[in-house]
Short mmCIF file of C-alpha atoms in Angstrom, two decimals:
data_model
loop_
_atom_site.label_atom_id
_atom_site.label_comp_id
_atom_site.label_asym_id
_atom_site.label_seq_id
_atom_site.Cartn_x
_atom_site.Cartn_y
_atom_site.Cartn_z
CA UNK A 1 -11.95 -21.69 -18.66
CA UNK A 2 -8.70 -23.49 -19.62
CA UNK A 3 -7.28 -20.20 -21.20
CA UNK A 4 -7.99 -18.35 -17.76
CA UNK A 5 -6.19 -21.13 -15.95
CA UNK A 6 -3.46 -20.89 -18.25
CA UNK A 7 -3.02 -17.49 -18.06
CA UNK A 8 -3.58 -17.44 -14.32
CA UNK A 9 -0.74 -20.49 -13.88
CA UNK A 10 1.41 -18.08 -16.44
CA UNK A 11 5.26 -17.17 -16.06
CA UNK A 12 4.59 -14.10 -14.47
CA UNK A 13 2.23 -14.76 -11.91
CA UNK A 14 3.98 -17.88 -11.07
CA UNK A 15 7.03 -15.53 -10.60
CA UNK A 16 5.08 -13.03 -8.83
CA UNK A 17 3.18 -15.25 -6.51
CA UNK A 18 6.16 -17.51 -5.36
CA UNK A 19 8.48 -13.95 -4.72
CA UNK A 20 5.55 -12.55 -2.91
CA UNK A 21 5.03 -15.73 -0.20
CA UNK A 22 7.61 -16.33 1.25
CA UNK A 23 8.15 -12.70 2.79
CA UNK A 24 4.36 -12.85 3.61
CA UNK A 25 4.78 -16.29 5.39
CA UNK A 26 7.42 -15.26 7.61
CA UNK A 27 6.85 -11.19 7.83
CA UNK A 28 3.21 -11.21 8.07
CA UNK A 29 1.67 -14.81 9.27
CA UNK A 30 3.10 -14.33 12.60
CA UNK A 31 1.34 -11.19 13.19
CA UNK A 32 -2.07 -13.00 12.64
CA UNK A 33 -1.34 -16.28 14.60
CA UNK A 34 1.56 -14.97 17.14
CA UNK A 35 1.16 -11.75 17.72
CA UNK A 36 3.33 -11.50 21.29
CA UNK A 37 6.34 -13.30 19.52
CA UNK A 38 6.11 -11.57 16.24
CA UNK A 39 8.46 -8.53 15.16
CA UNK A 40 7.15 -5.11 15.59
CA UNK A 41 3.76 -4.88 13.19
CA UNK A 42 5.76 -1.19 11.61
CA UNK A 43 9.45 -3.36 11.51
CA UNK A 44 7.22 -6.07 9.82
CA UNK A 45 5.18 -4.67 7.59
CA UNK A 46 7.80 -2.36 6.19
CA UNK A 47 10.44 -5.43 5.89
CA UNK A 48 7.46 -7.29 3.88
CA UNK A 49 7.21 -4.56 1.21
CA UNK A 50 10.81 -4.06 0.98
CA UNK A 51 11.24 -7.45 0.10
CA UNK A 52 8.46 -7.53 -2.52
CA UNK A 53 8.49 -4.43 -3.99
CA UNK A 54 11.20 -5.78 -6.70
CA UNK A 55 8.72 -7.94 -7.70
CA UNK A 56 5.67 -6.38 -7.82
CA UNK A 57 7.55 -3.42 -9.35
CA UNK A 58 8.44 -6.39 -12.20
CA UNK A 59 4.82 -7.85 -12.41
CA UNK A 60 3.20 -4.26 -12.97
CA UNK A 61 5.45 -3.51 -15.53
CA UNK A 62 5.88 -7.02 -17.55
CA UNK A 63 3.48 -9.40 -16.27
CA UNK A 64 0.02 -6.85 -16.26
CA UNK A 65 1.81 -4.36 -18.32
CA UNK A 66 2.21 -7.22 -20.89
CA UNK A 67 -1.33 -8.50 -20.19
CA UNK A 68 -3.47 -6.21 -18.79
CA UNK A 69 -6.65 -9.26 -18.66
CA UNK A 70 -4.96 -11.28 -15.79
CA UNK A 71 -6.81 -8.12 -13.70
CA UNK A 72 -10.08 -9.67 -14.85
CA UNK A 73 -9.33 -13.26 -15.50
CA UNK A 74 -7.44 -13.78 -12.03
CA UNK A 75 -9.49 -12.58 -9.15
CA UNK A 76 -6.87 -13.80 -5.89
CA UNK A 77 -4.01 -12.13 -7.90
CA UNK A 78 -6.03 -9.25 -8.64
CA UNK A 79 -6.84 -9.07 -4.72
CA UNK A 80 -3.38 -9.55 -3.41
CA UNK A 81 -1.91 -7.21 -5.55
CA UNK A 82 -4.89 -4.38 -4.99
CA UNK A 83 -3.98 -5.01 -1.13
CA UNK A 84 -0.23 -4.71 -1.52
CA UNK A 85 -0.59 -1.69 -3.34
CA UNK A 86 -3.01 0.27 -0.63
CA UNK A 87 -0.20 -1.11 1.94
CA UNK A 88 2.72 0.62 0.05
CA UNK A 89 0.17 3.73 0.10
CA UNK A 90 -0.16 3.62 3.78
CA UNK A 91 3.53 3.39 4.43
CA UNK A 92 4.39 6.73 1.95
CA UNK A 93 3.29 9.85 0.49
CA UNK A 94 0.13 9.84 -2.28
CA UNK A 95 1.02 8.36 -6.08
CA UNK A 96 -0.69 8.89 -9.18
CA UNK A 97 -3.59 6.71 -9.36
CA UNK A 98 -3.88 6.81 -5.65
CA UNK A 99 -5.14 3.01 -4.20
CA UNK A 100 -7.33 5.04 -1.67
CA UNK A 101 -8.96 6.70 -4.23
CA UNK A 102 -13.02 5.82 -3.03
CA UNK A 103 -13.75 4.08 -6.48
CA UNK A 104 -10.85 1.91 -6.06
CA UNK A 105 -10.99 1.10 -2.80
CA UNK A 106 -14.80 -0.05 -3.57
CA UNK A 107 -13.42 -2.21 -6.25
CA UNK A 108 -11.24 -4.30 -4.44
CA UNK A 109 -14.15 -5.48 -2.19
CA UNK A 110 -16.25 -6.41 -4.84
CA UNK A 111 -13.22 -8.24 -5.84
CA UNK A 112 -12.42 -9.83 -2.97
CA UNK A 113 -16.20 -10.55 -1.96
CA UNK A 114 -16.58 -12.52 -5.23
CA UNK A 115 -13.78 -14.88 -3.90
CA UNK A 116 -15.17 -18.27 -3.06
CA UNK A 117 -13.17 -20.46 -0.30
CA UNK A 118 -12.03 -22.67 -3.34
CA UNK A 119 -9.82 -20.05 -4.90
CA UNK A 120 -8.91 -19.10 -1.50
CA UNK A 121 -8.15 -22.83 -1.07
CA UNK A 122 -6.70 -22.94 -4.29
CA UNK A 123 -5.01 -20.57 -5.31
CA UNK A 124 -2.44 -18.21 -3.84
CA UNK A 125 -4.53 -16.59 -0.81
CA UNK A 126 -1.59 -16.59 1.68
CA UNK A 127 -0.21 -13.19 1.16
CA UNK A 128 -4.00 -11.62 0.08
CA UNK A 129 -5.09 -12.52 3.91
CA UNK A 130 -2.18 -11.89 5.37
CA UNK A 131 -1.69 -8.43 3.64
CA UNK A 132 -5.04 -7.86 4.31
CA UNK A 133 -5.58 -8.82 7.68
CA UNK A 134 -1.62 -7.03 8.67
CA UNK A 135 -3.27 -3.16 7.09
CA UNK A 136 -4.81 -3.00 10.65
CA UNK A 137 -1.64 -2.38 12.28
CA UNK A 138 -1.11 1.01 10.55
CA UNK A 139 -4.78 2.06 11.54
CA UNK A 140 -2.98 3.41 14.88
CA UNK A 141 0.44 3.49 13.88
CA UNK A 142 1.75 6.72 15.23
CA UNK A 143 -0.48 6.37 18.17
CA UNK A 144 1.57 3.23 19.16
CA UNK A 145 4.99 4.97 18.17
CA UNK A 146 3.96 7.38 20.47
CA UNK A 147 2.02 6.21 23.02
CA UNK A 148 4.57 6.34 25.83
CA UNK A 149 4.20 10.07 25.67
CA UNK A 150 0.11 10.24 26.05
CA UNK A 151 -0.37 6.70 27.51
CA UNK A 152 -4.60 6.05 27.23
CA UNK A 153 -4.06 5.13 31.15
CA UNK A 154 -3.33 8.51 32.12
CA UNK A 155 -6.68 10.13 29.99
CA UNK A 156 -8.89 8.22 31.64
CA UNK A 157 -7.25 8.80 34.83
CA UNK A 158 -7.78 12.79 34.41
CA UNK A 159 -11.59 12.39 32.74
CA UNK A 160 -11.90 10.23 36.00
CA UNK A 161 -10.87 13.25 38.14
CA UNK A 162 -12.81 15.60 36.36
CA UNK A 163 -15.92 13.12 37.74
CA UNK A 164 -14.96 12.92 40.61
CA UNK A 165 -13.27 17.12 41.83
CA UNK A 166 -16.12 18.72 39.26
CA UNK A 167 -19.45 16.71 39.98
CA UNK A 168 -21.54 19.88 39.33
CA UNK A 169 -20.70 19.21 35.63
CA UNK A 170 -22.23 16.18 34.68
CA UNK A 171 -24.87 16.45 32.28
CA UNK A 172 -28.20 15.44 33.02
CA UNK A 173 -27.74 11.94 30.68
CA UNK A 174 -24.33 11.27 32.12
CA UNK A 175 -22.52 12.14 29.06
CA UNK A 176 -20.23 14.59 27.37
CA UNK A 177 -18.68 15.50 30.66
CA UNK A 178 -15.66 17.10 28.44
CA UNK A 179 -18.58 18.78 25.97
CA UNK A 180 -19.82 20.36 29.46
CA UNK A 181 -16.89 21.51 30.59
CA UNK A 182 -15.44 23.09 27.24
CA UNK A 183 -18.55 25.33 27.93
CA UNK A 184 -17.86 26.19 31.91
CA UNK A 185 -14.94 28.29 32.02
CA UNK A 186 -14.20 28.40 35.81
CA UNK A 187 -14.42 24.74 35.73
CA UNK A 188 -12.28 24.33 33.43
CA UNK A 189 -9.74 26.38 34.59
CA UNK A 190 -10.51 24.74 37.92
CA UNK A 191 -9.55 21.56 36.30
CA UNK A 192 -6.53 22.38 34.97
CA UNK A 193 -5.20 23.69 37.94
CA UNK A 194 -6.23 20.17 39.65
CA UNK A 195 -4.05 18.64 36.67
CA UNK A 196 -0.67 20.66 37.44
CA UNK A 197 -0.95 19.89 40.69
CA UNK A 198 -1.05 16.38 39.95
CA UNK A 199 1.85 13.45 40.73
CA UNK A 200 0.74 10.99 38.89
CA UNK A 201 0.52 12.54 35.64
CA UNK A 202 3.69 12.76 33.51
CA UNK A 203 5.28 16.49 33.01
CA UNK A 204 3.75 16.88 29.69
CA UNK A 205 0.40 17.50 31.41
CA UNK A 206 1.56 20.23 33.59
CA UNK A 207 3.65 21.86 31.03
CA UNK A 208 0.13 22.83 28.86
CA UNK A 209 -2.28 23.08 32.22
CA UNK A 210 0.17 25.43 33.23
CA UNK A 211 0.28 27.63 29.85
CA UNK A 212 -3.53 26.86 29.97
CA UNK A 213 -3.71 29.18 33.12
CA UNK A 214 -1.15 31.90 32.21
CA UNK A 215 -4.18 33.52 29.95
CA UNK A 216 -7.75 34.39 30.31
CA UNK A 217 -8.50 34.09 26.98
CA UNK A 218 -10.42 31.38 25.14
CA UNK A 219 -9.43 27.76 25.79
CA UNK A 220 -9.16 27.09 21.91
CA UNK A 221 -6.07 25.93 20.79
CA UNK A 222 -3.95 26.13 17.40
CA UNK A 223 -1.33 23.69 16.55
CA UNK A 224 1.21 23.46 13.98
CA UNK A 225 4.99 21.26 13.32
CA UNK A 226 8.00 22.29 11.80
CA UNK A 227 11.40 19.95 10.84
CA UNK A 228 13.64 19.71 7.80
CA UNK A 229 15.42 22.29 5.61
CA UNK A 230 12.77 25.10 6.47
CA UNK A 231 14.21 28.34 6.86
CA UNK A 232 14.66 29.99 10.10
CA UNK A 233 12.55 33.47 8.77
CA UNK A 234 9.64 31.53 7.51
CA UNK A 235 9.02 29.81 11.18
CA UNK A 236 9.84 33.80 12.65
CA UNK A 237 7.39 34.93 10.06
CA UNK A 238 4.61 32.30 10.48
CA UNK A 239 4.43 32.93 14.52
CA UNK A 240 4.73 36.84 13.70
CA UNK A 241 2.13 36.94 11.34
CA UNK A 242 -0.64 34.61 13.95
CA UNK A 243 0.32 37.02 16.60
CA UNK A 244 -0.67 39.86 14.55
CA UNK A 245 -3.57 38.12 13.05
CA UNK A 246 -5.00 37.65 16.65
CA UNK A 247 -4.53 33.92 17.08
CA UNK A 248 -5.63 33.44 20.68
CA UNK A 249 -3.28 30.52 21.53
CA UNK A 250 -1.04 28.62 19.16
CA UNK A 251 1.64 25.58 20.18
CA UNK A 252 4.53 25.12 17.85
CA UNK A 253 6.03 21.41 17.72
CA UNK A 254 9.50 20.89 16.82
CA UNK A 255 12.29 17.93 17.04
CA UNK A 256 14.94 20.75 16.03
CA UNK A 257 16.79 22.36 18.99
CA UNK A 258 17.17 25.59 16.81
CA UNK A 259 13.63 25.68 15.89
CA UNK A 260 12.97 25.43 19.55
CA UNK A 261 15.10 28.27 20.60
CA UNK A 262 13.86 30.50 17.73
CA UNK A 263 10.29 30.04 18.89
CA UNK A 264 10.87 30.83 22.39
CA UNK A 265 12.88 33.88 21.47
CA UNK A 266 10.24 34.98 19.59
CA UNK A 267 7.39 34.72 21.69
CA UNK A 268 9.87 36.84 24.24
CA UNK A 269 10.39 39.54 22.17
CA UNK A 270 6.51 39.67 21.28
CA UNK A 271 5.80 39.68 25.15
CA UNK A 272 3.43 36.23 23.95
CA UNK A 273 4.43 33.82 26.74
CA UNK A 274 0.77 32.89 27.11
CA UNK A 275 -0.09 33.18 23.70
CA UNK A 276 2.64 30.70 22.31
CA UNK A 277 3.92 27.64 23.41
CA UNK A 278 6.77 26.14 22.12
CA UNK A 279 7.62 22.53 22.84
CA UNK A 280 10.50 20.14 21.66
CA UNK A 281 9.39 16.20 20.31
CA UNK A 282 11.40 13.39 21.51
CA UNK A 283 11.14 10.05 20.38
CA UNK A 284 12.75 7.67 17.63
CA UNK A 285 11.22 7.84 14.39
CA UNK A 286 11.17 4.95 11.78
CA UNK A 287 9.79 6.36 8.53
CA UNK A 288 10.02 10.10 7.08
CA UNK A 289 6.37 11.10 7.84
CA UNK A 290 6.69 10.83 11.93
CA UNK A 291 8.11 13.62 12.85
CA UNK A 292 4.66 14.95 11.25
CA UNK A 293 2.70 12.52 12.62
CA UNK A 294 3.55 13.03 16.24
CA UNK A 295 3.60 16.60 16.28
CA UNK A 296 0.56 16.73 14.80
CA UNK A 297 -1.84 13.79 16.82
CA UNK A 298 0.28 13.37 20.27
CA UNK A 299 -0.87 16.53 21.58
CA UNK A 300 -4.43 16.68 20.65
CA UNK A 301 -5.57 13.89 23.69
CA UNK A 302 -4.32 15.88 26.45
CA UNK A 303 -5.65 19.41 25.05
CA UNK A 304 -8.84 17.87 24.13
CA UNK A 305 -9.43 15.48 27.66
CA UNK A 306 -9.15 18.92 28.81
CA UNK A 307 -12.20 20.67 27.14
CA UNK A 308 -9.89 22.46 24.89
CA UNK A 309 -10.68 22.86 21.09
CA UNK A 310 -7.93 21.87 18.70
CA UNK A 311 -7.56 23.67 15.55
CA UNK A 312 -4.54 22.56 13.08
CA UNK A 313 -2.51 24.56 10.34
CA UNK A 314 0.14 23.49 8.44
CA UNK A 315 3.33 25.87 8.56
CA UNK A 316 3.02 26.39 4.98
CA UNK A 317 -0.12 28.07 5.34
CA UNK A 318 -0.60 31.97 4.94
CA UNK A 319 -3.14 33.62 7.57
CA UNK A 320 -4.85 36.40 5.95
CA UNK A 321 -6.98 37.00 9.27
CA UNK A 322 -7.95 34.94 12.03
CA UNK A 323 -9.44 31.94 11.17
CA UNK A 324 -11.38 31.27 14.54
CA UNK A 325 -14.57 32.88 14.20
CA UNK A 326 -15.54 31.28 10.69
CA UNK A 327 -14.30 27.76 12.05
CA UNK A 328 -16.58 27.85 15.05
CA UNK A 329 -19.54 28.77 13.11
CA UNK A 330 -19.09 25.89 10.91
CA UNK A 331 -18.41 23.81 14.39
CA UNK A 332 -20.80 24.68 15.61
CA UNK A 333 -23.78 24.91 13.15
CA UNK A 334 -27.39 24.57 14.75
CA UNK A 335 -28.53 22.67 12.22
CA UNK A 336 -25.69 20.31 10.91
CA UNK A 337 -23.24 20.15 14.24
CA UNK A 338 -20.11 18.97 13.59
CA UNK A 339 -17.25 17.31 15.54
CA UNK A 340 -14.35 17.17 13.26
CA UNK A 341 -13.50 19.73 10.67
CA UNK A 342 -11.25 18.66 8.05
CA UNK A 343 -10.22 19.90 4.18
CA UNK A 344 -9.71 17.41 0.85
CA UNK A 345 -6.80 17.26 -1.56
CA UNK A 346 -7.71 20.13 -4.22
CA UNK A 347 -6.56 17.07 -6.75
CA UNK A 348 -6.93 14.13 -5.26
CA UNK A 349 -10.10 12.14 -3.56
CA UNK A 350 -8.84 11.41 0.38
CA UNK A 351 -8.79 13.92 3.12
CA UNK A 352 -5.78 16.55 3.70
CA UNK A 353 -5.24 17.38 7.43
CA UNK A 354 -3.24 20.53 6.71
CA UNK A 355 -6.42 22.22 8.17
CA UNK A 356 -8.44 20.81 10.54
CA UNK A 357 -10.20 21.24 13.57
CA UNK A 358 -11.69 18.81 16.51
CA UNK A 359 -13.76 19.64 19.30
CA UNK A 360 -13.59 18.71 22.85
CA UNK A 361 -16.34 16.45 23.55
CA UNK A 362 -16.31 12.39 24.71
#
């Protein structure tokens, strides 16, 4: 016991622990105790990592690197530095030894179940629960970053009015109104002509009822993003190549003007106005992976409040043939039903949403 306390009260954790608390106190506290006041939970949680990375960096490489049993003999440094690291996973791209791997994810709540209020008391449990309790805020990150452009008001306001214009659809049980109507075409098309015509709604609505209506194909939907250095004939080839595939509808998401211009040129020439949409993102972005996140989640509310099935592919993706028919029958399996279709990392263990596919239901 007295050489665990010794090595818990070492150098390095002292080090570790008093660089790590102050950024926690005054980043992260006052999102757990004054939440109105506090900075903006992305500002704040990003601030709190920049200032502790430089020492967390140091106590991975000298203090565990040099001593690899304060993992085992130190249970609240163990657990603040297990939740630090998923945080720094959550705001970037995937590492080696990924923190969200399942196993390791598992292993930091037996760790932190095991603590007893007395360590918590005790020891140095400031930033553990406030690192802890702060992950929340990234749960719906993009969907607050975002939000002004799909506010949660306005869907319920349109699954309202599909109550209240389309009565004839509601299910025996009272729900899965949307489920019902992905299934009644008229309706549907019904419905979206009762959301274009709307006043209340913001133009975004109209802009895909409207392209909704220009086709009598299927309602199903494709989506896909493009931004950075990607050239100008890949995007060209990747519409081309879904058009000639026989994707039914696709929507191509962009915050570049010349993207924009070279998608609706395209669909021109191709004579696939109602077969392609192309539409420009505005907003401000505060980390690299935004632009992806909006283009790839803002959309899917509206398109699915609508009864419309959502299928996404990443612009990197080659189409050999039309994807649709073997999606659906995995959708839409009479024995094992499914409402979300998604893929996994070929090397890693977390989900990959480069393909996936949700359907329209409540």
């Amino acid at each position: 016991h007295d050489s665990k306390g010794a090595l818990c009260g070492s150098d390095h954790v002292l080090a570790f622990s008093t660089s790590i608390e102050k950024p926690a106190d005054e980043l992260l506290m006052p999102l757990l105790w004054r939440p109105e006041s506090a900075t903006s939970p992305d500002i704040a949680l990003g601030a709190f990592m920049y200032h502790s990375l430089p020492a967390l960096t140091t106590f991975l490489n000298t203090g565990l690197g040099e001593t690899p049993q304060l993992s085992m003999d130190c249970p609240t440094i163990a657990a603040t530095l297990g939740t630090m690291l998923v945080l720094l996973r959550l705001l970037g791209p995937p590492v080696a030894r990924d923190p969200l791997h399942g196993a390791r994810l598992q292993d930091l709540g037996d760790l932190a179940a095991q603590l007893g209020v007395a360590q918590l008391l005790a020891d140095t449990p400031r930033t553990f629960a406030a690192v802890l309790a702060g992950l929340w805020h990234l749960t719906w990150r993009s969907q607050r970053l975002f939000s002004s452009h799909v506010p949660l008001g306005q869907i319920r306001q349109v699954l309202e009015a599909a109550v209240v214009r389309l009565p004839v659809l509601h299910p025996p049980d009272g729900t899965d109104l949307v489920g019902v109507l992905r299934h009644n075409s008229a309706s549907q098309r019904k419905f979206w002509a009762s959301v274009d015509s709307s006043t209340e709604l913001n133009v975004l609505w109209g802009q895909l009822s409207r392209w909704l209506l220009s086709s009598n194909g299927p309602a199903l939907t494709y989506l896909t993003m493009g931004f950075g250095p990607i050239d100008a004939t890949w995007l060209k080839s990747y519409l081309t190549r879904a058009l000639d595939v026989g994707i039914p509808r696709l929507i191509f998401v962009t915050p570049d003007r010349g993207w924009l211009l070279i998608c609706e040129e395209l669909r021109k020439e191709r004579l696939a106005e109602a077969r392609i949409l192309c539409i420009r993102a505005f907003t401000p972005f505060a980390r690299p992976y935004d632009h992806n996140n909006k283009a790839k989640f803002y959309l899917m509310p509206l398109l699915l409040s609508m009864g419309v099935d959502v299928i996404w592919l990443d612009i990197d993706i080659f189409l050999f043939k039309d994807p649709t028919k073997r999606l659906l029958q995995q959708l839409e399996d009479p024995e094992h039903p499914k409402d979300v279709l998604v893929t996994d990392h070929f090397d890693e263990h977390c989900l990959n949403h480069g393909v996936f596919m949700v359907r329209a239901s409540d």
